[in-house]
Amino acid sequence: MKVKELSAMAGFQVLSEGCPDRDISKIFCCDLLSIAMSKAPADSVWVTVMGNRNTLAVAALTDVACIVLAEGTALDEGTVEKAKEEGVAVLSTELPVFDAALLIHQAQTA
């Protein structure tokens, strides 16, 4: 699955496009930045409720393919602009973390 395919799925809103042709290899769910920093796999989609500028830094450090903010978590306008500048793909959904990850998994294996 590519980031652009995830972006096109119902229930997901694009906040920052990032690299739409990037492949997504795994799904990673975590809300602790220190754990995500050490365990988020490169090329994964990181599903979290942590919507702040530090999340972007961890995403860049771990080289995740994109961030999905679950539970209706939003980014402030400055953080959205920073994500665009850094080329970090960020999507948002109202779904809970588990449901968002399950939906992505089902789309990957379909």
Tab-separated table of C-alpha atoms in Angstrom:
chain	number	residue	atom	x	y	z
A	1	MET	CA	0.000	0.000	0.000
A	2	LYS	CA	1.166	3.517	-0.761
A	3	VAL	CA	0.531	6.675	1.253
A	4	LYS	CA	-1.720	8.000	-1.533
A	5	GLU	CA	-3.897	4.874	-1.301
A	6	LEU	CA	-4.272	5.372	2.442
A	7	SER	CA	-5.043	9.051	1.844
A	8	ALA	CA	-7.872	8.091	-0.512
A	9	MET	CA	-9.561	5.763	1.987
A	10	ALA	CA	-12.863	6.892	3.469
A	11	GLY	CA	-12.504	8.257	6.970
A	12	PHE	CA	-8.996	9.687	6.531
A	13	GLN	CA	-8.274	13.378	5.963
A	14	VAL	CA	-4.935	14.589	4.605
A	15	LEU	CA	-3.311	17.302	6.695
A	16	SER	CA	0.080	17.094	4.980
A	17	GLU	CA	0.680	15.152	1.764
A	18	GLY	CA	4.317	14.205	2.368
A	19	CYS	CA	5.479	11.686	-0.246
A	20	PRO	CA	2.293	10.138	-1.698
A	21	ASP	CA	4.130	7.418	-3.651
A	22	ARG	CA	5.939	6.106	-0.590
A	23	ASP	CA	5.262	2.473	0.299
A	24	ILE	CA	3.829	1.547	3.688
A	25	SER	CA	5.364	-1.652	5.024
A	26	LYS	CA	3.873	-2.013	8.522
A	27	ILE	CA	1.486	-0.462	11.014
A	28	PHE	CA	2.809	0.862	14.318
A	29	CYS	CA	0.555	2.061	17.169
A	30	CYS	CA	2.073	3.986	20.070
A	31	ASP	CA	1.353	7.135	22.081
A	32	LEU	CA	4.656	7.429	23.921
A	33	LEU	CA	7.189	9.397	21.909
A	34	SER	CA	10.178	7.788	23.634
A	35	ILE	CA	8.990	4.305	22.704
A	36	ALA	CA	8.084	5.372	19.173
A	37	MET	CA	11.548	6.885	18.808
A	38	SER	CA	13.174	3.544	19.533
A	39	LYS	CA	10.684	1.118	18.005
A	40	ALA	CA	8.750	2.671	15.088
A	41	PRO	CA	9.774	0.793	11.943
A	42	ALA	CA	10.936	2.771	8.926
A	43	ASP	CA	8.307	2.931	6.166
A	44	SER	CA	5.493	2.222	8.620
A	45	VAL	CA	2.272	4.092	9.220
A	46	TRP	CA	2.341	5.378	12.790
A	47	VAL	CA	-1.136	5.573	14.356
A	48	THR	CA	-1.204	7.816	17.433
A	49	VAL	CA	-3.113	10.473	19.335
A	50	MET	CA	0.033	12.543	19.908
A	51	GLY	CA	-0.609	15.621	17.823
A	52	ASN	CA	2.272	17.970	18.466
A	53	ARG	CA	5.481	19.172	16.849
A	54	ASN	CA	7.559	16.531	18.655
A	55	THR	CA	5.566	13.856	16.830
A	56	LEU	CA	6.920	15.250	13.555
A	57	ALA	CA	10.469	15.080	14.875
A	58	VAL	CA	10.064	11.441	15.919
A	59	ALA	CA	8.502	10.601	12.548
A	60	ALA	CA	11.458	12.142	10.740
A	61	LEU	CA	13.964	10.436	13.040
A	62	THR	CA	12.398	6.988	12.576
A	63	ASP	CA	11.643	7.531	8.864
A	64	VAL	CA	8.006	6.425	9.081
A	65	ALA	CA	6.032	6.690	5.840
A	66	CYS	CA	3.232	8.665	7.469
A	67	ILE	CA	1.475	9.573	10.688
A	68	VAL	CA	-2.218	8.907	11.253
A	69	LEU	CA	-3.702	10.994	14.046
A	70	ALA	CA	-6.582	9.008	15.536
A	71	GLU	CA	-9.540	9.925	17.767
A	72	GLY	CA	-10.010	13.267	15.974
A	73	THR	CA	-6.631	14.555	17.139
A	74	ALA	CA	-5.696	17.739	15.309
A	75	LEU	CA	-2.506	19.673	14.654
A	76	ASP	CA	-2.277	23.408	15.076
A	77	GLU	CA	-1.720	25.397	11.898
A	78	GLY	CA	1.973	25.970	12.598
A	79	THR	CA	2.598	22.246	13.041
A	80	VAL	CA	0.732	21.447	9.818
A	81	GLU	CA	2.942	23.945	7.990
A	82	LYS	CA	6.050	22.389	9.567
A	83	ALA	CA	4.899	18.917	8.427
A	84	LYS	CA	4.529	20.240	4.879
A	85	GLU	CA	7.964	21.889	5.002
A	86	GLU	CA	9.560	18.673	6.296
A	87	GLY	CA	7.681	16.462	3.818
A	88	VAL	CA	6.016	14.418	6.578
A	89	ALA	CA	2.702	12.868	5.540
A	90	VAL	CA	0.060	13.389	8.224
A	91	LEU	CA	-3.507	12.111	8.066
A	92	SER	CA	-6.327	12.462	10.555
A	93	THR	CA	-9.276	10.247	11.414
A	94	GLU	CA	-12.091	10.202	13.956
A	95	LEU	CA	-11.546	6.450	14.401
A	96	PRO	CA	-9.972	5.068	17.581
A	97	VAL	CA	-6.352	3.920	17.249
A	98	PHE	CA	-7.210	0.210	17.049
A	99	ASP	CA	-9.998	0.699	14.508
A	100	ALA	CA	-7.812	2.900	12.302
A	101	ALA	CA	-4.969	0.370	12.386
A	102	LEU	CA	-7.345	-2.511	11.660
A	103	LEU	CA	-8.867	-0.692	8.694
A	104	ILE	CA	-5.394	0.010	7.275
A	105	HIS	CA	-4.366	-3.611	7.836
A	106	GLN	CA	-7.494	-4.887	6.074
A	107	ALA	CA	-6.829	-2.591	3.110
A	108	GLN	CA	-3.202	-3.792	2.925
A	109	THR	CA	-4.172	-7.438	2.867
A	110	ALA	CA	-7.160	-7.120	0.528
